[in-house]
């Protein structure tokens, strides 16, 4: 029997999958284009945690849940930290936030992935609406800025056919070898390059003057700021030549241009400014709000999706969490011992926590440290639904099979809510809440209601509708 589901992984492509007699096949329709990547093609080969453990000894699920209840009971509620990652992108993952927030625990804020760049985007545009993946099919030139699509977004590759490709990347990646132009920039030179390219657009009268007057009237002041970047010294420092900048301007002039950014370019203290400067370069070209044009970064997978869960809580930063402040740390779908910066500090600080609970699918550095391990159910064994940060589809994730192993996020939250007398609606009510955000297209696929196919076509989401340029670097 065919069952429709979707890849749960934190990935640009968010593929639709059809489970058919124990095999996972790619949907031929829409963004998935009939193929999956090696992660999903070999999904069954990745061993999952089968049994709960306490202090290294296997225990029953019932015993594990009892122990969890005790670990939560002995603490002041705010001394419990709920640290949730994005190992699974199903929207029902957040049901555990409902329990922990209602209980009075502390939750986390921010993320370890794209947060700096997203902040810069919001500062400039007033919101973080992504250029959907499929718009790139309509572009004439694609600038791939610090992204490696052969590894991280393989469904982008078919869309690049017959386009001029410019790659800006310190590494000679596979896509860089195929590109019409590869600028092998020094790491962390992106802000300066974006500023200089904007400056040369202005010098060469290659900006979209009418667009700037309507949607970005601070463009002259920004040009003055670009003049503070010394040309020769900066080009030498970032290992880019004037000839390369000239070639970029020649390739993009009066073309439909998509700028596809990776996340490595913003993993610096000035990461917000990097993305805002790249956005400014796109604004100079008038790329927003036009078919086949724009900046594709990570976007917000929850754009236009309301939460049915109670999530109001005290929060601490996910980037430099002060674990020793907590008595019980409940880690869900995350591996802070590998993902957080300053691993040694994280290790030492987690070692001081009385109760570390790991709720997830796979063994990792954090499960190795955890006192209590509760296996989660795989996406094949529970109902869920997901959205994407790279396209606008909303994808049902139906249960493919029944498994006795692990516990779903909903069932774990239902157990805890019952134990601590907290209201929780039925799983079906929450799923229906999310399903109601979908609108059906003629081809039968579901899209998130209200998401724009071409964002910013009527200006930006700032107070005055205009792009807000950087005023200092
Ligand atoms: S490309 Fe991404 S979404 Fe698609 S199967 Fe692979 S990991 Fe999953």
Short mmCIF file of C-alpha atoms and ligand atoms in Angstrom, two decimals:
data_model
loop_
_atom_site.label_atom_id
_atom_site.label_comp_id
_atom_site.label_asym_id
_atom_site.label_seq_id
_atom_site.Cartn_x
_atom_site.Cartn_y
_atom_site.Cartn_z
CA UNK A 1 0.00 0.00 0.00
CA UNK A 2 1.25 3.48 -0.85
CA UNK A 3 1.63 5.91 2.05
CA UNK A 4 2.59 9.55 1.56
CA UNK A 5 5.16 11.01 3.88
CA UNK A 6 8.11 13.41 3.77
CA UNK A 7 11.76 13.46 4.70
CA UNK A 8 11.97 14.77 8.27
CA UNK A 9 15.53 16.09 8.03
CA UNK A 10 16.67 19.67 8.47
CA UNK A 11 17.43 20.22 4.79
CA UNK A 12 16.61 22.87 2.17
CA UNK A 13 14.81 20.39 -0.05
CA UNK A 14 12.12 18.88 2.25
CA UNK A 15 11.37 16.00 -0.12
CA UNK A 16 8.01 14.29 -0.57
CA UNK A 17 8.26 10.54 -0.17
CA UNK A 18 6.00 7.64 -1.08
CA UNK A 19 6.41 4.53 1.03
CA UNK A 20 5.53 1.52 -1.06
CA UNK A 21 5.94 -2.00 0.34
CA UNK A 22 8.90 -1.19 2.58
CA UNK A 23 10.71 1.00 0.07
CA UNK A 24 10.94 4.77 0.18
CA UNK A 25 10.47 6.37 -3.22
CA UNK A 26 10.74 9.99 -4.21
CA UNK A 27 7.64 11.77 -5.37
CA UNK A 28 7.89 12.64 -9.05
CA UNK A 29 5.82 15.77 -8.60
CA UNK A 30 6.86 19.22 -7.50
CA UNK A 31 10.07 20.11 -5.76
CA UNK A 32 11.27 16.51 -5.17
CA UNK A 33 11.62 15.86 -8.93
CA UNK A 34 11.73 12.07 -8.60
CA UNK A 35 14.92 11.62 -6.58
CA UNK A 36 16.08 11.50 -2.98
CA UNK A 37 19.59 12.01 -1.65
CA UNK A 38 21.85 9.36 -0.04
CA UNK A 39 20.58 10.28 3.46
CA UNK A 40 17.12 8.99 2.62
CA UNK A 41 18.15 6.35 0.09
CA UNK A 42 20.04 4.59 2.90
CA UNK A 43 17.80 5.65 5.78
CA UNK A 44 17.23 2.12 7.06
CA UNK A 45 20.98 1.59 7.43
CA UNK A 46 21.37 4.25 10.13
CA UNK A 47 20.97 2.40 13.44
CA UNK A 48 18.54 3.95 15.88
CA UNK A 49 18.38 3.64 19.67
CA UNK A 50 15.99 0.80 20.45
CA UNK A 51 15.74 0.69 24.25
CA UNK A 52 15.68 3.32 27.01
CA UNK A 53 18.73 3.40 29.30
CA UNK A 54 19.45 4.79 32.74
CA UNK A 55 23.08 5.16 33.83
CA UNK A 56 24.04 2.74 31.05
CA UNK A 57 21.52 -0.01 31.93
CA UNK A 58 18.63 -0.89 29.64
CA UNK A 59 15.25 -0.25 31.24
CA UNK A 60 11.63 -0.41 30.13
CA UNK A 61 9.90 2.61 28.61
CA UNK A 62 7.52 2.71 31.60
CA UNK A 63 10.47 2.89 34.00
CA UNK A 64 12.14 5.58 31.86
CA UNK A 65 9.01 7.73 31.97
CA UNK A 66 8.72 7.30 35.74
CA UNK A 67 12.34 8.37 36.17
CA UNK A 68 11.75 11.37 33.93
CA UNK A 69 8.76 12.37 36.05
CA UNK A 70 10.92 12.17 39.19
CA UNK A 71 13.69 14.24 37.59
CA UNK A 72 11.17 16.94 36.80
CA UNK A 73 9.49 16.71 40.21
CA UNK A 74 12.58 17.25 42.30
CA UNK A 75 13.42 20.51 40.59
CA UNK A 76 11.98 23.96 40.80
CA UNK A 77 10.18 24.13 37.44
CA UNK A 78 12.45 26.93 36.18
CA UNK A 79 15.49 24.77 37.05
CA UNK A 80 14.40 22.40 34.28
CA UNK A 81 15.78 23.28 30.86
CA UNK A 82 14.09 22.07 27.68
CA UNK A 83 16.75 22.16 24.96
CA UNK A 84 15.12 21.21 21.65
CA UNK A 85 16.96 20.95 18.34
CA UNK A 86 15.80 20.29 14.80
CA UNK A 87 16.78 16.69 14.22
CA UNK A 88 13.26 16.26 12.88
CA UNK A 89 11.39 19.07 11.15
CA UNK A 90 7.87 17.78 11.83
CA UNK A 91 5.64 20.47 13.29
CA UNK A 92 4.44 18.10 16.04
CA UNK A 93 7.97 18.10 17.48
CA UNK A 94 7.02 21.32 19.26
CA UNK A 95 4.27 19.65 21.30
CA UNK A 96 6.90 19.08 24.00
CA UNK A 97 7.35 22.88 24.22
CA UNK A 98 3.69 22.95 25.29
CA UNK A 99 4.34 20.68 28.26
CA UNK A 100 7.59 22.33 29.37
CA UNK A 101 6.30 25.91 28.97
CA UNK A 102 3.04 25.07 30.80
CA UNK A 103 5.04 23.38 33.55
CA UNK A 104 7.16 26.51 34.09
CA UNK A 105 10.43 25.13 32.74
CA UNK A 106 13.00 27.24 30.90
CA UNK A 107 13.15 26.98 27.10
CA UNK A 108 15.80 28.14 24.64
CA UNK A 109 15.98 31.02 22.22
CA UNK A 110 17.87 31.49 18.95
CA UNK A 111 19.55 28.79 16.92
CA UNK A 112 22.97 27.44 16.06
CA UNK A 113 22.51 27.49 12.32
CA UNK A 114 21.32 30.56 10.45
CA UNK A 115 20.39 33.01 13.21
CA UNK A 116 22.93 35.76 12.49
CA UNK A 117 22.15 35.93 8.78
CA UNK A 118 18.41 35.82 9.46
CA UNK A 119 18.78 38.75 11.90
CA UNK A 120 20.56 40.78 9.19
CA UNK A 121 17.82 39.96 6.70
CA UNK A 122 15.11 41.10 9.11
CA UNK A 123 17.03 44.34 9.83
CA UNK A 124 17.07 45.14 6.12
CA UNK A 125 13.77 43.77 4.83
CA UNK A 126 11.63 43.87 7.99
CA UNK A 127 10.94 40.13 7.68
CA UNK A 128 12.57 36.91 6.56
CA UNK A 129 10.70 35.66 3.48
CA UNK A 130 12.76 33.37 1.33
CA UNK A 131 12.95 33.19 -2.45
CA UNK A 132 11.29 29.80 -3.08
CA UNK A 133 13.53 27.15 -4.63
CA UNK A 134 11.43 26.87 -7.78
CA UNK A 135 11.75 30.54 -8.71
CA UNK A 136 15.39 29.75 -9.49
CA UNK A 137 14.19 27.78 -12.53
CA UNK A 138 13.15 31.15 -14.02
CA UNK A 139 16.49 32.89 -13.36
CA UNK A 140 19.05 33.58 -16.07
CA UNK A 141 22.05 33.90 -13.78
CA UNK A 142 22.53 32.18 -10.44
CA UNK A 143 25.15 33.38 -7.97
CA UNK A 144 25.90 30.54 -5.56
CA UNK A 145 27.44 32.28 -2.60
CA UNK A 146 29.00 29.88 -0.09
CA UNK A 147 26.64 27.00 -0.76
CA UNK A 148 27.59 23.51 -1.93
CA UNK A 149 24.43 22.18 -3.59
CA UNK A 150 25.91 18.80 -4.50
CA UNK A 151 26.09 18.10 -0.76
CA UNK A 152 23.45 20.27 0.88
CA UNK A 153 20.67 20.94 -1.64
CA UNK A 154 20.82 18.51 -4.52
CA UNK A 155 17.32 19.46 -5.73
CA UNK A 156 18.72 22.82 -6.73
CA UNK A 157 20.96 21.20 -9.36
CA UNK A 158 18.33 20.39 -12.03
CA UNK A 159 17.13 24.00 -11.78
CA UNK A 160 20.56 25.32 -12.78
CA UNK A 161 20.44 23.81 -16.26
CA UNK A 162 21.30 26.31 -19.03
CA UNK A 163 21.95 29.15 -16.62
CA UNK A 164 25.06 31.22 -16.16
CA UNK A 165 26.57 30.18 -12.85
CA UNK A 166 28.80 32.34 -10.68
CA UNK A 167 30.22 30.71 -7.56
CA UNK A 168 31.70 32.70 -4.68
CA UNK A 169 33.36 30.24 -2.36
CA UNK A 170 36.77 29.76 -0.73
CA UNK A 171 36.56 26.10 -1.75
CA UNK A 172 36.77 24.71 -5.26
CA UNK A 173 33.57 22.72 -4.87
CA UNK A 174 32.02 20.59 -7.58
CA UNK A 175 29.65 23.41 -8.52
CA UNK A 176 32.62 25.82 -8.59
CA UNK A 177 34.33 23.58 -11.15
CA UNK A 178 31.19 23.67 -13.33
CA UNK A 179 30.65 27.43 -13.00
CA UNK A 180 31.14 30.14 -15.64
CA UNK A 181 33.04 32.09 -12.99
CA UNK A 182 34.44 31.01 -9.65
CA UNK A 183 35.61 33.71 -7.28
CA UNK A 184 37.76 31.85 -4.79
CA UNK A 185 37.41 34.43 -2.06
CA UNK A 186 39.24 34.22 1.26
CA UNK A 187 36.99 33.03 4.12
CA UNK A 188 35.09 35.92 5.76
CA UNK A 189 35.64 38.28 2.83
CA UNK A 190 31.95 38.28 1.83
CA UNK A 191 30.89 41.54 3.48
CA UNK A 192 33.66 43.49 1.76
CA UNK A 193 32.98 41.83 -1.60
CA UNK A 194 29.25 42.65 -1.40
CA UNK A 195 30.08 46.26 -0.50
CA UNK A 196 32.58 46.61 -3.34
CA UNK A 197 30.24 45.05 -5.90
CA UNK A 198 27.49 47.49 -4.83
CA UNK A 199 29.96 50.34 -5.16
CA UNK A 200 30.93 49.31 -8.70
CA UNK A 201 27.28 48.87 -9.68
CA UNK A 202 26.79 52.50 -8.68
CA UNK A 203 29.96 53.70 -10.45
CA UNK A 204 28.95 51.89 -13.64
CA UNK A 205 25.35 53.16 -13.54
CA UNK A 206 24.21 49.55 -13.37
CA UNK A 207 21.83 49.97 -10.42
CA UNK A 208 18.06 49.87 -10.84
CA UNK A 209 17.50 53.57 -10.18
CA UNK A 210 13.71 53.52 -10.45
CA UNK A 211 13.49 50.58 -8.03
CA UNK A 212 15.85 52.25 -5.57
CA UNK A 213 13.86 55.49 -5.59
CA UNK A 214 10.67 53.59 -4.81
CA UNK A 215 11.85 50.93 -2.37
CA UNK A 216 15.28 51.89 -1.04
CA UNK A 217 15.71 55.64 -0.88
CA UNK A 218 18.71 55.35 1.45
CA UNK A 219 20.83 54.09 -1.45
CA UNK A 220 23.00 57.22 -1.76
CA UNK A 221 24.00 57.04 1.91
CA UNK A 222 24.80 53.36 1.45
CA UNK A 223 26.97 54.23 -1.53
CA UNK A 224 28.91 56.60 0.75
CA UNK A 225 29.39 53.72 3.19
CA UNK A 226 30.73 51.50 0.40
CA UNK A 227 33.32 54.22 -0.27
CA UNK A 228 34.78 53.58 3.16
CA UNK A 229 35.98 50.19 1.87
CA UNK A 230 39.43 50.76 0.38
CA UNK A 231 39.53 49.07 -3.00
CA UNK A 232 43.07 47.80 -3.51
CA UNK A 233 43.84 46.87 0.09
CA UNK A 234 40.51 45.10 0.48
CA UNK A 235 40.75 43.19 -2.79
CA UNK A 236 44.24 42.03 -1.80
CA UNK A 237 42.98 41.00 1.64
CA UNK A 238 40.04 38.98 0.31
CA UNK A 239 41.96 37.62 -2.69
CA UNK A 240 39.60 38.95 -5.35
CA UNK A 241 40.62 40.93 -8.46
CA UNK A 242 39.00 43.93 -10.07
CA UNK A 243 38.73 41.82 -13.21
CA UNK A 244 36.60 39.26 -11.36
CA UNK A 245 34.24 41.97 -10.09
CA UNK A 246 34.02 43.34 -13.63
CA UNK A 247 33.17 39.87 -14.94
CA UNK A 248 30.37 39.47 -12.35
CA UNK A 249 28.87 42.81 -13.35
CA UNK A 250 29.09 41.86 -17.02
CA UNK A 251 27.34 38.51 -16.44
CA UNK A 252 24.48 39.91 -14.33
CA UNK A 253 23.75 43.16 -16.16
CA UNK A 254 20.02 43.37 -16.97
CA UNK A 255 19.51 39.69 -16.25
CA UNK A 256 17.18 37.82 -13.92
CA UNK A 257 19.56 37.02 -11.08
CA UNK A 258 19.11 34.71 -8.10
CA UNK A 259 21.64 34.86 -5.26
CA UNK A 260 21.68 31.53 -3.42
CA UNK A 261 23.49 31.81 -0.09
CA UNK A 262 24.83 29.15 2.23
CA UNK A 263 25.08 29.49 5.97
CA UNK A 264 28.87 29.42 6.37
CA UNK A 265 29.15 33.04 5.22
CA UNK A 266 27.31 34.31 8.32
CA UNK A 267 28.97 32.23 11.02
CA UNK A 268 30.93 35.21 12.31
CA UNK A 269 30.38 37.96 14.86
CA UNK A 270 29.33 40.25 11.97
CA UNK A 271 27.20 37.55 10.29
CA UNK A 272 24.08 39.74 10.33
CA UNK A 273 25.96 42.48 8.43
CA UNK A 274 27.21 39.95 5.86
CA UNK A 275 23.69 38.92 4.84
CA UNK A 276 22.44 42.50 5.00
CA UNK A 277 25.25 43.63 2.67
CA UNK A 278 24.44 40.82 0.21
CA UNK A 279 20.78 41.86 0.38
CA UNK A 280 21.85 45.47 -0.28
CA UNK A 281 23.72 44.34 -3.40
CA UNK A 282 20.52 42.57 -4.54
CA UNK A 283 18.51 45.72 -3.77
CA UNK A 284 20.92 47.81 -5.88
CA UNK A 285 20.08 45.44 -8.75
CA UNK A 286 16.34 45.66 -7.99
CA UNK A 287 16.12 41.89 -7.54
CA UNK A 288 13.32 41.70 -4.97
CA UNK A 289 9.69 41.16 -5.94
CA UNK A 290 10.47 40.02 -9.49
CA UNK A 291 10.07 36.64 -11.13
CA UNK A 292 13.25 34.56 -11.13
CA UNK A 293 15.09 37.12 -9.00
CA UNK A 294 15.92 37.45 -5.33
CA UNK A 295 18.05 36.13 -2.51
CA UNK A 296 17.59 32.55 -1.34
CA UNK A 297 18.97 31.97 2.12
CA UNK A 298 17.38 29.72 4.71
CA UNK A 299 14.05 31.42 5.33
CA UNK A 300 11.61 30.54 8.04
CA UNK A 301 9.91 27.16 7.77
CA UNK A 302 7.15 28.39 10.11
CA UNK A 303 6.30 31.45 8.01
CA UNK A 304 2.48 31.80 8.06
CA UNK A 305 2.10 28.79 10.38
CA UNK A 306 0.53 29.58 13.74
CA UNK A 307 1.37 27.49 16.78
CA UNK A 308 -1.43 25.70 18.63
CA UNK A 309 0.87 25.13 21.60
CA UNK A 310 1.45 27.20 24.72
CA UNK A 311 5.04 28.38 24.41
CA UNK A 312 5.34 31.40 26.69
CA UNK A 313 8.33 30.71 28.90
CA UNK A 314 11.55 32.09 30.31
CA UNK A 315 14.24 31.43 27.72
CA UNK A 316 18.03 31.22 27.58
CA UNK A 317 20.28 31.47 24.56
CA UNK A 318 20.82 28.23 22.69
CA UNK A 319 24.26 29.42 21.60
CA UNK A 320 25.94 29.78 25.00
CA UNK A 321 23.53 28.04 27.36
CA UNK A 322 24.65 28.13 30.96
CA UNK A 323 23.85 24.48 31.74
CA UNK A 324 25.11 24.47 35.37
CA UNK A 325 22.18 26.75 36.31
CA UNK A 326 19.81 23.83 35.78
CA UNK A 327 19.08 20.71 37.78
CA UNK A 328 17.51 18.78 34.91
CA UNK A 329 18.33 19.32 31.24
CA UNK A 330 15.99 17.61 28.77
CA UNK A 331 17.61 17.49 25.33
CA UNK A 332 15.37 16.64 22.39
CA UNK A 333 16.50 16.04 18.80
CA UNK A 334 19.78 17.86 19.38
CA UNK A 335 23.41 17.12 20.05
CA UNK A 336 24.76 20.18 21.89
CA UNK A 337 28.01 18.37 22.69
CA UNK A 338 28.81 18.43 18.99
CA UNK A 339 26.76 21.35 17.66
CA UNK A 340 27.43 24.13 20.16
CA UNK A 341 30.53 26.30 19.93
CA UNK A 342 33.25 25.79 22.55
CA UNK A 343 32.77 22.04 22.96
CA UNK A 344 35.06 21.77 25.99
CA UNK A 345 33.06 24.36 27.92
CA UNK A 346 29.80 22.63 26.95
CA UNK A 347 31.18 19.27 28.07
CA UNK A 348 32.40 20.59 31.40
CA UNK A 349 29.19 22.50 32.07
CA UNK A 350 26.91 19.57 31.15
CA UNK A 351 28.96 17.37 33.47
CA UNK A 352 27.85 19.52 36.41
CA UNK A 353 24.14 18.98 35.69
CA UNK A 354 22.46 16.49 38.00
CA UNK A 355 20.06 14.99 35.45
CA UNK A 356 20.76 15.02 31.72
CA UNK A 357 17.99 13.44 29.66
CA UNK A 358 18.42 12.70 25.96
CA UNK A 359 15.31 12.14 23.83
CA UNK A 360 16.25 11.25 20.27
CA UNK A 361 16.77 8.65 17.57
CA UNK A 362 20.53 8.24 17.30
CA UNK A 363 23.51 7.67 19.55
CA UNK A 364 25.82 10.66 19.67
CA UNK A 365 28.13 12.60 22.01
CA UNK A 366 25.14 13.85 24.02
CA UNK A 367 23.49 10.44 24.41
CA UNK A 368 26.87 9.18 25.62
CA UNK A 369 26.82 11.78 28.42
CA UNK A 370 23.11 11.49 29.27
CA UNK A 371 21.91 9.84 32.48
CA UNK A 372 18.57 8.88 31.00
CA UNK A 373 18.02 8.05 27.33
CA UNK A 374 14.53 7.85 25.89
CA UNK A 375 14.35 6.68 22.26
CA UNK A 376 12.09 8.67 19.97
CA UNK A 377 10.00 7.12 17.24
CA UNK A 378 11.24 7.43 13.67
CA UNK A 379 9.18 9.56 11.27
CA UNK A 380 8.01 6.30 9.70
CA UNK A 381 6.25 5.33 12.92
CA UNK A 382 4.24 8.43 13.84
CA UNK A 383 1.89 11.00 12.30
CA UNK A 384 3.26 14.43 11.58
CA UNK A 385 3.28 17.21 9.00
CA UNK A 386 6.09 19.51 7.89
CA UNK A 387 6.86 22.70 6.06
CA UNK A 388 10.06 23.91 4.45
CA UNK A 389 12.32 26.95 4.64
CA UNK A 390 13.15 26.66 0.97
CA UNK A 391 9.80 26.12 -0.72
CA UNK A 392 6.17 26.69 0.16
CA UNK A 393 4.79 23.15 0.28
CA UNK A 394 3.16 21.72 3.40
CA UNK A 395 3.76 17.99 3.49
CA UNK A 396 1.80 15.34 5.36
CA UNK A 397 4.00 12.79 7.09
CA UNK A 398 1.74 9.79 7.52
CA UNK A 399 2.62 6.82 9.68
CA UNK A 400 4.06 4.14 7.42
CA UNK A 401 4.28 1.29 9.93
CA UNK A 402 3.70 0.48 13.58
CA UNK A 403 6.72 -0.02 15.80
CA UNK A 404 6.96 -0.96 19.47
CA UNK A 405 10.25 0.93 19.81
CA UNK A 406 10.48 4.46 21.14
CA UNK A 407 7.81 7.00 21.94
CA UNK A 408 6.48 9.87 19.85
CA UNK A 409 6.79 13.49 20.97
CA UNK A 410 3.02 13.64 21.36
CA UNK A 411 2.80 10.50 23.51
CA UNK A 412 5.68 11.62 25.71
CA UNK A 413 4.07 15.04 26.16
CA UNK A 414 0.68 13.43 26.86
CA UNK A 415 2.28 11.30 29.60
CA UNK A 416 3.93 14.35 31.21
CA UNK A 417 0.84 16.55 30.88
CA UNK A 418 -1.26 13.88 32.61
CA UNK A 419 1.38 13.47 35.32
CA UNK A 420 1.51 17.22 36.07
CA UNK A 421 -2.16 18.02 35.45
CA UNK A 422 -1.65 20.13 32.32
CA UNK A 423 -4.24 20.38 29.55
CA UNK A 424 -3.39 18.87 26.20
CA UNK A 425 -5.66 18.47 23.18
CA UNK A 426 -5.82 15.28 21.16
CA UNK A 427 -3.07 14.58 18.62
CA UNK A 428 -5.62 14.74 15.82
CA UNK A 429 -6.73 18.24 16.87
CA UNK A 430 -3.16 19.53 16.65
CA UNK A 431 -2.56 17.80 13.33
CA UNK A 432 -5.79 19.31 12.00
CA UNK A 433 -4.65 22.73 13.17
CA UNK A 434 -1.53 22.41 11.02
CA UNK A 435 -3.37 20.78 8.09
CA UNK A 436 -5.71 23.78 8.00
CA UNK A 437 -2.75 25.94 6.92
CA UNK A 438 -2.58 24.12 3.58
CA UNK A 439 -4.30 25.17 0.37
CA UNK A 440 -4.63 22.72 -2.47
CA UNK A 441 -3.27 23.59 -5.89
CA UNK A 442 -4.72 22.29 -9.16
CA UNK A 443 -2.17 19.45 -9.22
CA UNK A 444 -3.39 18.29 -5.78
CA UNK A 445 -0.30 19.43 -3.86
CA UNK A 446 -0.66 21.47 -0.67
CA UNK A 447 0.96 24.85 -0.13
CA UNK A 448 1.14 27.04 2.96
CA UNK A 449 -1.75 29.46 2.78
CA UNK A 450 -0.69 33.09 2.42
CA UNK A 451 2.96 32.53 1.53
CA UNK A 452 4.00 34.67 -1.41
CA UNK A 453 5.53 32.98 -4.44
CA UNK A 454 7.47 36.15 -5.16
CA UNK A 455 8.12 37.85 -1.82
CA UNK A 456 8.42 41.64 -1.51
CA UNK A 457 6.63 42.39 -4.78
CA UNK A 458 4.93 45.33 -3.07
CA UNK A 459 7.89 46.59 -1.11
CA UNK A 460 9.53 45.51 2.09
CA UNK A 461 8.01 44.72 5.48
CA UNK A 462 9.77 47.58 7.26
CA UNK A 463 7.67 50.38 8.79
CA UNK A 464 7.98 52.56 5.67
CA UNK A 465 8.04 49.70 3.15
CA UNK A 466 11.62 50.52 2.16
CA UNK A 467 14.80 48.50 2.46
CA UNK A 468 16.91 49.58 5.42
CA UNK A 469 20.59 49.68 4.44
CA UNK A 470 23.53 49.15 6.77
CA UNK A 471 24.71 52.49 8.11
CA UNK A 472 28.04 51.33 9.51
CA UNK A 473 30.42 48.39 9.21
S1 LIG B 1 17.59 16.05 -0.17
FE1 LIG B 1 17.16 16.69 1.93
S2 LIG B 1 14.94 16.54 2.15
FE2 LIG B 1 15.52 15.36 0.32
S3 LIG B 1 15.81 13.26 1.05
FE3 LIG B 1 17.80 14.25 1.17
S4 LIG B 1 17.95 15.06 3.27
FE4 LIG B 1 15.81 14.59 2.86
#
